[in-house]
Amino acid sequence: MFGKYKPMWGEKTQLKSSYDAVIIGGGLHSLATAYYLAKEHGITDVAIIEKNYIGFGGAGRNTAIVRANQRTQYNVPLYKEALDLWPVLTKELDYNLMFNNCGNLNLMHSEAAMKAARMTICTAQYHGVESHLIDAKEAKELVPALNISEDITFPIHGAMFHPPGGIVRHDAVVWGLARGASKYGVEIHQQTEATAINTRNGKVVSVETDRGTINTSKVLISAGGYSASLINKMMGIRLPVSVLTIQAMVTQPLKPLLNHVVSSGAYHCYANQTLKGEIATGAHMDQWPNYTTQTTAHYIKHQAEALSEFLPCLRGVRFMRIWGGLADMTPDMAPIMDGNDQVEGFFFNCGWGYFGFKSCSAAGKHMAEFMANGEAPNILKPFNLKRYEEHKLMGETAALVTYTPDN
Amino acid sequence: MMTRFNQLPTLRIDPTKKVIFNYKGKSCAGSEGDTVATALYANGVRVFARSLKYHRPRGLYSLDGECSNTCMEVDGIPNVRTENTLAKQGMEVKEQNVKGSAENDMMAFIDKLDWMMPAGFYYRTMHKPASMWPVAMKQIRKAAGLGVMSPDHVTPGKFDEIFPRTDVVVIGGGPAGMQAALAAADKGVRVIIMESRPWLGGFFDYRAAEYSKGKPLYSRARELAEKVEAHPGIRVLKHTSMVGAYSNNLVTGFQIGGEGDSFTERYVEIRANAVVVAVGCIERPLIFDNNERPGVMQVACAHRLARTYGILAGEKALFSVGHDLGLEAAIDLYDLGMKIACVADIREDGQNPELLLELAKRNIPVLKGWVVTKAHGSKQVKKATIATIDGTITRDFNCNVIVASAGFTPITGPLTLAGAKLRYDSHTNFFIPETLPEKTHIAGRMTGLEDSMAIEASGTLAGIKAAMDSLACTCCGSESASEGDSEGDSKEKSSSSSCCEACDDAALKAAEEALKALPGPSRGTKLVTAPVKGRKSFICFDEDTTIKNIKQAIEMGFDVPELIKRFTSAGTGPGQGGIPGHNLPLFVAKYEALSGVPAPVRPTTVRPPLVPTLIATYAGTNHIMMKRTPMDEMQRSDGGIFRKIGVWERARYFSDDFECKAEIENVRNNVGMLDGSTLGKFRIHGPDALKALQRVYTSDMSKIKPGRVKYSAMCNDDGCVIDDGVVIKIAENDYYFTTSTGRAGQTVEWVRYHTRYDGWDFNMVNLTDSMGVINLSGPNARKVLQKITDEDVSNEAFPFSAYKEFMVKDTIPVKAMRLGFVGELSYEFHVPSSYMVSLWNMLKEAGKEFGIKNFGVEAQNVLRMEKCHIILGQESEQRTNLLDLGLGFLWDRKKTDAKTVGAVALAQAEKDQTRFRLVGFKMENNGRAPKDGSLIVDDKVRGYICTARDSFSLNEAVGMALVESHMAKIGTRLEIFEDECGDQRIYGKVVPMPFYDPDGSRMKS
Ligand SMILES: Cc1cc2nc3c(=O)[nH]c(=O)nc-3n(C[C@H](O)[C@H](O)[C@H](O)COP(=O)(O)OP(=O)(O)OC[C@H]3O[C@@H](n4cnc5c(N)ncnc54)[C@H](O)[C@@H]3O)c2cc1C
């Protein structure tokens, strides 16, 4: 059945001195962009430059929650497309991305939250995305482990139920896209650090790496949490991005217990069960910018306190490991996808915070289109950088974001 | 049931005391001190569990919980490591992840199907055709996981937490750790020692070998333990596993309560000045065919089973080891009555000659340069094949136990969590720290030492260093002193001598010399796998990962241990990587070296908790903490229905009618009383107070008139409204202001932040908790107020928008404002919290004849909505600016010098025609109010409903909405999209605001 195994993303090759396009960072968005550049636009002479190994960043650290029930009409279509792409990509890549469309249950703990949820639900329904407001009892029917009594810090009033969402196997997406892209000829260079982008007459001419210079006329920085600092360092463009460490953790594996992704804003906590049976849980971010990816004692405790309240049976379950990654947050919790503007041939894609997994396929697809045609496709236009200069935030979050003192 | 030793001096069980528990519905007897697994072993249980993927039989392997082999369900809690969980009277113990029983598992056939499941097979199968995936997924979910957790399980027991502060924390209560604790405590610093076992002693505890002439190691261990426990400077936390280490020497762990303890488990978080890590080693698993068959166990497992628990693991054992401790165990177990088929030693030479002599005396054959290659027997070991290291010669031995261990490897988790970078050391074959974090020291076996004296000496040295780290110098101000943690009186004590404890390095030097004189780190064995193909040789037990799987992963391009771990899952199971931890990187390095690309040997990342920890334990006492206003109790007794809002609990309703008809009508017709104490309340004063106000508020604050209330707003840099409230000038350079409830916590920082470069001189005081607020509203409000004060409160003397300070009953100082949030004649009284109850009662009493009643937050919400007064967060969102809300009049465009936060953005937004705008609307055809949060649409989304209600006061449905500005014209028809509306729409029409009392005569008269 299985013969000799071949390297999934090609044999290690020498770095060439020139490529049609260079992509900095080996995360989800880079890999997806490269895949679609090759597949849809015939641009196969592409190098992905990755400092560590693919999946080192957020791509390998996220909790892989996917959904398309965002708040605004700019976001919903993009995320809907991404959500619809999981089965398509599974087939195209011939790699099991293990999409578990178990649905997301977003708990609401006050009348005000119910109203906020209704707006989000209306937006989804208006765009043909399934999402419903349900009461606490109905939520309990979906998730029998929920505590819907009054004697917890934030009693549950109801929930937003979004059946088409769920979880995907994040590593599979990284490896599947890498394999898919490399089949078309894309080269993935791991253990290679990009150090500078050279321009001439307002045009990109080459990329410097610790393994040599690469001539190219098109470069994309899409390096997750590292993007903003790279963009600043290499291109002198300052972005309104705060990079914060965000943590997640898993428990020991259990037989099926949670059949939906459950999340709560008030408790700063979400939980879902992976196919391996672990309860993956996270949500809280450091409140001060840092690149440490260090975990903290208070956070794992916070998470235990929160879960103890709204999913009390989990008190008898053990945490197995906690880890940290980076979240690059913009003031309006929406990404920045822009380029070919300040400098010809320079593109960037960042600000995905803690929600850049679910979007990677669609974002990559349209970034590829952007890079191939030189002009932003309509769906990406609202995500330009200019919106901040114009003081027109996107409204993806209802409340004011307070993760930095200077937002 | 087998006979157990009941006289050994090393025993940690009390054979005279029985513990009876239930195992699979049958009662099972152990001795006090038994773990569940040792009791079961004594009762003849050999197969404890089935493995995750292949359902292979699994047995007792290490006794230290490094794999999930003995995980069971105990008292409804799944995945309990029974090998280090003490058996208790009446426990309910069940097997998990088996169909049938662990002994006879119907799923066992899967073991033969391994060829279908190479590394990462699930990524490449089951998705074709697409319709198969949901079916397959169900099966995967069922097959995965180990234990079952019931959704209504209630975890029994009491959980607690402690947060001790100490000078030195010693992790590990073995000989090195105990010596470190003693040495540090003798220097006069406070010490905490953590030990995961229920006793101190480490690897001396069970060994009968000589420590010194006539003194066995176990005696030495007990002697040290006694000293440690008796030392007044040492706090001993036994049965406490260290699970995390964080910046600045914060160490976390959890303690299991024993008899007489007030807790079942408790979370322990220790802030220390210095840390000594002396956690020793574990045995590096030897990898060979069927290396996890029940009957295969590590050296210390077999040895401790006998010495600590009084159980001989089997009648006849074959030893395959790479270390002198293996030889020592063979001798000791032989003397205790075990037959030894032979001892295969990986090492060609270098054995301790005395041990060889003892083995020879007992006629135990020793084969040097040999290793076990296969365990035979389907559920339990029956036979072993051994071979020369190169695999050329083989021999078979009958036996029912294989004691196997490739060597030792240090427990590096605590070090890496603390921030140490590890490097591979080829002499010891250990990963040792390249650099140690500040004020962290290591000692004992984990440094490669083997000699008992050296191990202790290294502990003493580390203890002295750690103590010096945390002592403050009292004589010369020397560098080694850390800031300010010495005991107060030590200053006087040593001021006369030339040296203080902190600088006295004589002891340090002596300890260094002592250690140097003793044998250093010994050579470690390098072998990872016996000469086998590896199809059934397991590198990770929990995830059923074989050597073959690892090779497959490498071929597929996963060339870094970290990636191989992810791809094959090796090390991601409940054993927290205990089994594959160091073998994986060692194996990968070796295997890759074969292909000519030698890579640095680096272990995979270790993450907290090092020991799986109950969520209940992390949660600890977990008390709910909410703020309550001074009026909390009174409102509750008046029937208030409370809601948690931010950090507060507030009365939202005063009856079951959540539309609040009675409350609303009473305010409109009589008079109502609301507790507004959660409002943010601040005083800002000082010469530059006004400048600070000008910076953060959009209005011109220099224009505040004495005795008047100024309503204004604060914006962020985008011009978006973050706060609104009133400001009062109470004296020259002295202001009192309010913020919305939600902003109270951030306000001081906000003002400070936005004035940080100016060097202005002003002070701020947050009075939110020390002042309470009562809102008195309704046409009868004046009559009520008049009854409790002599102050002239007539409309002339105290008009709308005025501010007054007066005393009630000569005692209660009141700051009173005439406001009109709910659209009626209304007063807001700000009084010190301690007077709130009195004032509240007075008003209630005075208001009786005027029909005074409580009203809650929801009634207020409707009342103010009818008046079109906004609540931030309700009529605004993150992107809503001052102009969008129609509050442009609050922005003074002339005070450019003030550099008001948000002014630049507002100036820009003023020209922008594409923003949102707050509008009032009524429903067409007298229709019902739309639900809050519904959308305004046409061919796309144009806005949404902020608040809308069927108004009792107006007898029609009204509301406010944020819509695109081109739709803000009076008369515009609004198409409203509600959730679940399908094709149905309802319609409203933009109307002028406010709806209620448009000219404000009620609120102003
Ligand atoms: C704990 C956690 C939980 C999350 N949960 C979710 C979730 O449930 N759902 C969701 O949608 N999103 C989630 N996210 C967010 C998501 O993971 C990220 O938004 C996304 O992975 C970032 O995009 P990326 O994969 O393209 O970048 P990354 O994977 O972060 O890739 C960046 C890469 O760039 C490389 N790099 C950096 N500098 C250089 C250089 N100079 N040269 C070359 N390469 C360089 C890095 O090594 C890294 O591999 C989560 C994130 C975290 C941290």
mmCIF file of N, CA, C and O and ligand atoms in Angstrom, chain A residues 24-30 49-66 192-195 222-226 230 234 246-248 270 323-328 352-359, ligand 1:
data_model
loop_
_atom_site.group_PDB
_atom_site.id
_atom_site.type_symbol
_atom_site.label_atom_id
_atom_site.label_comp_id
_atom_site.label_asym_id
_atom_site.label_seq_id
_atom_site.Cartn_x
_atom_site.Cartn_y
_atom_site.Cartn_z
ATOM 1 N N ILE A 24 8.152 35.839 2.173
ATOM 2 C CA ILE A 24 8.897 35.762 3.432
ATOM 3 C C ILE A 24 7.986 35.241 4.541
ATOM 4 O O ILE A 24 6.942 35.813 4.828
ATOM 5 N N GLY A 25 8.414 34.151 5.161
ATOM 6 C CA GLY A 25 7.620 33.509 6.209
ATOM 7 C C GLY A 25 7.055 32.205 5.681
ATOM 8 O O GLY A 25 6.615 32.139 4.529
ATOM 9 N N GLY A 26 7.086 31.189 6.511
ATOM 10 C CA GLY A 26 6.572 29.880 6.094
ATOM 11 C C GLY A 26 5.370 29.470 6.907
ATOM 12 O O GLY A 26 5.296 28.369 7.420
ATOM 13 N N GLY A 27 4.427 30.395 7.036
ATOM 14 C CA GLY A 27 3.187 30.080 7.760
ATOM 15 C C GLY A 27 2.061 29.794 6.794
ATOM 16 O O GLY A 27 2.262 29.587 5.586
ATOM 17 N N LEU A 28 0.869 29.790 7.332
ATOM 18 C CA LEU A 28 -0.316 29.422 6.563
ATOM 19 C C LEU A 28 -0.567 30.358 5.396
ATOM 20 O O LEU A 28 -0.851 29.928 4.278
ATOM 21 N N HIS A 29 -0.488 31.651 5.671
ATOM 22 C CA HIS A 29 -0.833 32.612 4.625
ATOM 23 C C HIS A 29 0.174 32.572 3.482
ATOM 24 O O HIS A 29 -0.185 32.692 2.319
ATOM 25 N N SER A 30 1.440 32.410 3.836
ATOM 26 C CA SER A 30 2.477 32.306 2.799
ATOM 27 C C SER A 30 2.261 31.073 1.944
ATOM 28 O O SER A 30 2.295 31.128 0.712
ATOM 29 N N ILE A 49 10.640 31.713 1.928
ATOM 30 C CA ILE A 49 11.819 31.816 2.783
ATOM 31 C C ILE A 49 11.357 31.713 4.234
ATOM 32 O O ILE A 49 10.612 32.558 4.723
ATOM 33 N N GLU A 50 11.780 30.670 4.900
ATOM 34 C CA GLU A 50 11.339 30.446 6.286
ATOM 35 C C GLU A 50 12.556 30.334 7.200
ATOM 36 O O GLU A 50 13.431 29.514 6.990
ATOM 37 N N LYS A 51 12.535 31.150 8.231
ATOM 38 C CA LYS A 51 13.670 31.230 9.151
ATOM 39 C C LYS A 51 13.881 29.936 9.944
ATOM 40 O O LYS A 51 15.006 29.493 10.142
ATOM 41 N N ASN A 52 12.815 29.330 10.402
ATOM 42 C CA ASN A 52 12.940 28.104 11.192
ATOM 43 C C ASN A 52 12.470 26.909 10.355
ATOM 44 O O ASN A 52 13.186 26.471 9.490
ATOM 45 N N TYR A 53 11.300 26.433 10.629
ATOM 46 C CA TYR A 53 10.715 25.400 9.779
ATOM 47 C C TYR A 53 9.258 25.784 9.557
ATOM 48 O O TYR A 53 8.691 26.559 10.325
ATOM 49 N N ILE A 54 8.668 25.267 8.499
ATOM 50 C CA ILE A 54 7.289 25.669 8.211
ATOM 51 C C ILE A 54 6.390 25.232 9.362
ATOM 52 O O ILE A 54 6.523 24.142 9.900
ATOM 53 N N GLY A 55 5.533 26.133 9.747
ATOM 54 C CA GLY A 55 4.645 25.821 10.865
ATOM 55 C C GLY A 55 5.244 26.178 12.210
ATOM 56 O O GLY A 55 4.676 25.867 13.252
ATOM 57 N N PHE A 56 6.360 26.869 12.198
ATOM 58 C CA PHE A 56 6.995 27.252 13.468
ATOM 59 C C PHE A 56 6.183 28.316 14.210
ATOM 60 O O PHE A 56 6.102 28.327 15.423
ATOM 61 N N GLY A 57 5.583 29.199 13.466
ATOM 62 C CA GLY A 57 4.872 30.330 14.079
ATOM 63 C C GLY A 57 3.449 29.981 14.463
ATOM 64 O O GLY A 57 3.158 28.859 14.893
ATOM 65 N N GLY A 58 2.579 30.959 14.302
ATOM 66 C CA GLY A 58 1.177 30.758 14.650
ATOM 67 C C GLY A 58 0.588 29.552 13.937
ATOM 68 O O GLY A 58 -0.313 28.888 14.459
ATOM 69 N N ALA A 59 1.121 29.260 12.754
ATOM 70 C CA ALA A 59 0.594 28.148 11.964
ATOM 71 C C ALA A 59 0.609 26.843 12.749
ATOM 72 O O ALA A 59 -0.280 26.012 12.598
ATOM 73 N N GLY A 60 1.612 26.669 13.580
ATOM 74 C CA GLY A 60 1.721 25.431 14.335
ATOM 75 C C GLY A 60 1.263 25.565 15.769
ATOM 76 O O GLY A 60 1.362 24.621 16.543
ATOM 77 N N ARG A 61 0.802 26.740 16.142
ATOM 78 C CA ARG A 61 0.475 26.962 17.554
ATOM 79 C C ARG A 61 -0.997 27.268 17.782
ATOM 80 O O ARG A 61 -1.432 27.412 18.916
ATOM 81 N N ASN A 62 -1.743 27.452 16.717
ATOM 82 C CA ASN A 62 -3.118 27.899 16.919
ATOM 83 C C ASN A 62 -4.014 26.736 17.304
ATOM 84 O O ASN A 62 -3.627 25.578 17.263
ATOM 85 N N THR A 63 -5.234 27.070 17.670
ATOM 86 C CA THR A 63 -6.177 26.035 18.087
ATOM 87 C C THR A 63 -7.178 25.714 16.986
ATOM 88 O O THR A 63 -8.176 25.044 17.226
ATOM 89 N N ALA A 64 -6.921 26.266 15.796
ATOM 90 C CA ALA A 64 -7.576 25.791 14.575
ATOM 91 C C ALA A 64 -9.091 25.919 14.559
ATOM 92 O O ALA A 64 -9.778 25.101 13.974
ATOM 93 N N ILE A 65 -9.593 26.932 15.227
ATOM 94 C CA ILE A 65 -11.032 27.154 15.188
ATOM 95 C C ILE A 65 -11.374 27.916 13.907
ATOM 96 O O ILE A 65 -10.728 28.905 13.570
ATOM 97 N N VAL A 66 -12.377 27.435 13.210
ATOM 98 C CA VAL A 66 -12.795 28.104 11.973
ATOM 99 C C VAL A 66 -14.276 28.450 12.085
ATOM 100 O O VAL A 66 -15.052 27.736 12.716
ATOM 101 N N THR A 192 16.194 29.462 6.649
ATOM 102 C CA THR A 192 16.723 30.571 5.868
ATOM 103 C C THR A 192 16.030 31.846 6.325
ATOM 104 O O THR A 192 14.804 31.890 6.366
ATOM 105 N N GLU A 193 16.806 32.854 6.658
ATOM 106 C CA GLU A 193 16.215 34.075 7.183
ATOM 107 C C GLU A 193 16.301 35.190 6.149
ATOM 108 O O GLU A 193 17.351 35.442 5.579
ATOM 109 N N ALA A 194 15.173 35.849 5.918
ATOM 110 C CA ALA A 194 15.196 37.028 5.059
ATOM 111 C C ALA A 194 15.647 38.206 5.907
ATOM 112 O O ALA A 194 15.186 38.373 7.038
ATOM 113 N N THR A 195 16.557 39.012 5.386
ATOM 114 C CA THR A 195 17.116 40.084 6.207
ATOM 115 C C THR A 195 16.828 41.478 5.649
ATOM 116 O O THR A 195 16.860 42.451 6.379
ATOM 117 N N SER A 222 4.628 37.959 4.747
ATOM 118 C CA SER A 222 3.456 37.340 5.345
ATOM 119 C C SER A 222 3.995 36.417 6.417
ATOM 120 O O SER A 222 3.972 35.217 6.296
ATOM 121 N N ALA A 223 4.528 37.038 7.450
ATOM 122 C CA ALA A 223 5.258 36.278 8.469
ATOM 123 C C ALA A 223 4.557 36.356 9.812
ATOM 124 O O ALA A 223 5.179 36.546 10.855
ATOM 125 N N GLY A 224 3.257 36.237 9.784
ATOM 126 C CA GLY A 224 2.488 36.173 11.023
ATOM 127 C C GLY A 224 2.821 37.316 11.960
ATOM 128 O O GLY A 224 2.901 38.469 11.548
ATOM 129 N N GLY A 225 3.064 36.972 13.210
ATOM 130 C CA GLY A 225 3.341 37.966 14.236
ATOM 131 C C GLY A 225 4.622 38.739 14.006
ATOM 132 O O GLY A 225 4.839 39.791 14.605
ATOM 133 N N TYR A 226 5.475 38.212 13.146
ATOM 134 C CA TYR A 226 6.746 38.901 12.899
ATOM 135 C C TYR A 226 6.628 39.950 11.795
ATOM 136 O O TYR A 226 7.532 40.750 11.578
ATOM 137 N N LEU A 230 9.094 43.218 10.624
ATOM 138 C CA LEU A 230 9.869 43.044 9.385
ATOM 139 C C LEU A 230 9.531 44.155 8.390
ATOM 140 O O LEU A 230 10.418 44.707 7.725
ATOM 141 N N MET A 234 12.361 46.457 7.134
ATOM 142 C CA MET A 234 12.804 46.318 5.750
ATOM 143 C C MET A 234 12.301 47.450 4.863
ATOM 144 O O MET A 234 12.962 47.817 3.898
ATOM 145 N N ILE A 246 -0.044 35.195 23.088
ATOM 146 C CA ILE A 246 -1.336 34.581 23.397
ATOM 147 C C ILE A 246 -1.075 33.121 23.690
ATOM 148 O O ILE A 246 -0.214 32.496 23.083
ATOM 149 N N GLN A 247 -1.792 32.593 24.659
ATOM 150 C CA GLN A 247 -1.520 31.229 25.103
ATOM 151 C C GLN A 247 -2.702 30.299 24.846
ATOM 152 O O GLN A 247 -3.836 30.738 24.770
ATOM 153 N N ALA A 248 -2.390 29.043 24.731
ATOM 154 C CA ALA A 248 -3.430 28.023 24.597
ATOM 155 C C ALA A 248 -2.921 26.772 25.293
ATOM 156 O O ALA A 248 -1.730 26.657 25.592
ATOM 157 N N TYR A 270 -12.210 29.776 25.507
ATOM 158 C CA TYR A 270 -12.923 28.884 24.612
ATOM 159 C C TYR A 270 -12.402 27.476 24.817
ATOM 160 O O TYR A 270 -11.309 27.276 25.335
ATOM 161 N N TRP A 323 1.090 26.417 25.811
ATOM 162 C CA TRP A 323 2.134 27.023 24.985
ATOM 163 C C TRP A 323 1.700 28.431 24.594
ATOM 164 O O TRP A 323 0.545 28.800 24.801
ATOM 165 N N GLY A 324 2.636 29.163 24.050
ATOM 166 C CA GLY A 324 2.327 30.534 23.652
ATOM 167 C C GLY A 324 2.708 30.780 22.207
ATOM 168 O O GLY A 324 3.551 30.076 21.640
ATOM 169 N N GLY A 325 2.057 31.734 21.619
ATOM 170 C CA GLY A 325 2.396 32.152 20.258
ATOM 171 C C GLY A 325 2.150 33.645 20.173
ATOM 172 O O GLY A 325 1.828 34.284 21.178
ATOM 173 N N LEU A 326 2.306 34.175 18.976
ATOM 174 C CA LEU A 326 2.141 35.617 18.826
ATOM 175 C C LEU A 326 0.795 35.946 18.180
ATOM 176 O O LEU A 326 0.323 35.235 17.309
ATOM 177 N N ALA A 327 0.225 37.044 18.641
ATOM 178 C CA ALA A 327 -0.962 37.579 17.998
ATOM 179 C C ALA A 327 -0.633 39.011 17.611
ATOM 180 O O ALA A 327 -0.268 39.815 18.463
ATOM 181 N N ASP A 328 -0.717 39.310 16.330
ATOM 182 C CA ASP A 328 -0.439 40.683 15.879
ATOM 183 C C ASP A 328 -1.775 41.397 15.713
ATOM 184 O O ASP A 328 -2.508 41.152 14.768
ATOM 185 N N TRP A 352 -3.333 39.501 11.622
ATOM 186 C CA TRP A 352 -4.345 38.451 11.748
ATOM 187 C C TRP A 352 -4.584 38.023 13.179
ATOM 188 O O TRP A 352 -5.416 37.149 13.435
ATOM 189 N N GLY A 353 -3.833 38.615 14.082
ATOM 190 C CA GLY A 353 -4.123 38.385 15.497
ATOM 191 C C GLY A 353 -4.270 36.925 15.839
ATOM 192 O O GLY A 353 -3.426 36.105 15.508
ATOM 193 N N TYR A 354 -5.355 36.614 16.486
ATOM 194 C CA TYR A 354 -5.597 35.223 16.857
ATOM 195 C C TYR A 354 -6.680 34.599 15.980
ATOM 196 O O TYR A 354 -7.360 33.663 16.360
ATOM 197 N N PHE A 355 -6.851 35.176 14.760
ATOM 198 C CA PHE A 355 -7.916 34.629 13.909
ATOM 199 C C PHE A 355 -7.410 34.385 12.485
ATOM 200 O O PHE A 355 -8.188 34.374 11.545
ATOM 201 N N GLY A 356 -6.107 34.202 12.366
ATOM 202 C CA GLY A 356 -5.528 34.075 11.036
ATOM 203 C C GLY A 356 -5.481 32.665 10.499
ATOM 204 O O GLY A 356 -5.044 32.425 9.377
ATOM 205 N N PHE A 357 -5.902 31.718 11.305
ATOM 206 C CA PHE A 357 -5.941 30.364 10.782
ATOM 207 C C PHE A 357 -7.151 30.189 9.869
ATOM 208 O O PHE A 357 -7.054 29.763 8.726
ATOM 209 N N LYS A 358 -8.297 30.565 10.393
ATOM 210 C CA LYS A 358 -9.557 30.289 9.705
ATOM 211 C C LYS A 358 -9.628 30.931 8.336
ATOM 212 O O LYS A 358 -10.361 30.492 7.478
ATOM 213 N N SER A 359 -8.848 31.987 8.136
ATOM 214 C CA SER A 359 -8.952 32.782 6.921
ATOM 215 C C SER A 359 -7.892 32.445 5.893
ATOM 216 O O SER A 359 -7.927 32.955 4.781
HETATM 217 C C1 LIG C 1 -2.230 30.276 20.742
HETATM 218 C C2 LIG C 1 -2.855 30.689 19.448
HETATM 219 C C3 LIG C 1 -4.130 30.262 19.145
HETATM 220 C C4 LIG C 1 -4.720 30.640 17.949
HETATM 221 N N1 LIG C 1 -5.950 30.149 17.655
HETATM 222 C C5 LIG C 1 -6.512 30.429 16.457
HETATM 223 C C6 LIG C 1 -7.763 29.881 16.105
HETATM 224 O O1 LIG C 1 -8.355 29.103 16.861
HETATM 225 N N2 LIG C 1 -8.312 30.220 14.910
HETATM 226 C C7 LIG C 1 -7.686 31.059 14.060
HETATM 227 O O2 LIG C 1 -8.247 31.363 13.006
HETATM 228 N N3 LIG C 1 -6.477 31.578 14.351
HETATM 229 C C8 LIG C 1 -5.867 31.282 15.525
HETATM 230 N N4 LIG C 1 -4.632 31.806 15.834
HETATM 231 C C9 LIG C 1 -4.015 32.771 14.887
HETATM 232 C C10 LIG C 1 -3.230 32.131 13.759
HETATM 233 O O3 LIG C 1 -2.465 31.069 14.213
HETATM 234 C C11 LIG C 1 -2.329 33.168 13.131
HETATM 235 O O4 LIG C 1 -3.059 34.314 12.835
HETATM 236 C C12 LIG C 1 -1.692 32.680 11.854
HETATM 237 O O5 LIG C 1 -1.085 31.452 12.015
HETATM 238 C C13 LIG C 1 -0.660 33.691 11.390
HETATM 239 O O6 LIG C 1 -0.394 33.561 10.059
HETATM 240 P P1 LIG C 1 0.708 32.580 9.422
HETATM 241 O O7 LIG C 1 0.396 31.180 9.717
HETATM 242 O O8 LIG C 1 0.769 32.940 8.016
HETATM 243 O O9 LIG C 1 2.029 33.017 10.165
HETATM 244 P P2 LIG C 1 3.026 32.206 11.106
HETATM 245 O O10 LIG C 1 2.747 30.781 11.185
HETATM 246 O O11 LIG C 1 3.115 32.939 12.380
HETATM 247 O O12 LIG C 1 4.327 32.312 10.253
HETATM 248 C C14 LIG C 1 5.306 33.239 10.387
HETATM 249 C C15 LIG C 1 6.589 32.571 9.984
HETATM 250 O O13 LIG C 1 7.503 33.560 9.582
HETATM 251 C C16 LIG C 1 8.783 33.125 9.925
HETATM 252 N N5 LIG C 1 9.695 34.268 9.936
HETATM 253 C C17 LIG C 1 9.752 35.286 10.822
HETATM 254 N N6 LIG C 1 10.730 36.139 10.481
HETATM 255 C C18 LIG C 1 11.286 35.678 9.352
HETATM 256 C C19 LIG C 1 12.334 36.127 8.512
HETATM 257 N N7 LIG C 1 13.002 37.241 8.773
HETATM 258 N N8 LIG C 1 12.636 35.394 7.431
HETATM 259 C C20 LIG C 1 11.968 34.253 7.142
HETATM 260 N N9 LIG C 1 10.971 33.793 7.900
HETATM 261 C C21 LIG C 1 10.633 34.482 8.996
HETATM 262 C C22 LIG C 1 8.577 32.477 11.268
HETATM 263 O O14 LIG C 1 9.612 31.562 11.563
HETATM 264 C C23 LIG C 1 7.223 31.800 11.101
HETATM 265 O O15 LIG C 1 7.324 30.454 10.724
HETATM 266 C C24 LIG C 1 -4.025 31.472 17.030
HETATM 267 C C25 LIG C 1 -2.742 31.899 17.342
HETATM 268 C C26 LIG C 1 -2.144 31.500 18.519
HETATM 269 C C27 LIG C 1 -0.754 31.956 18.798
#
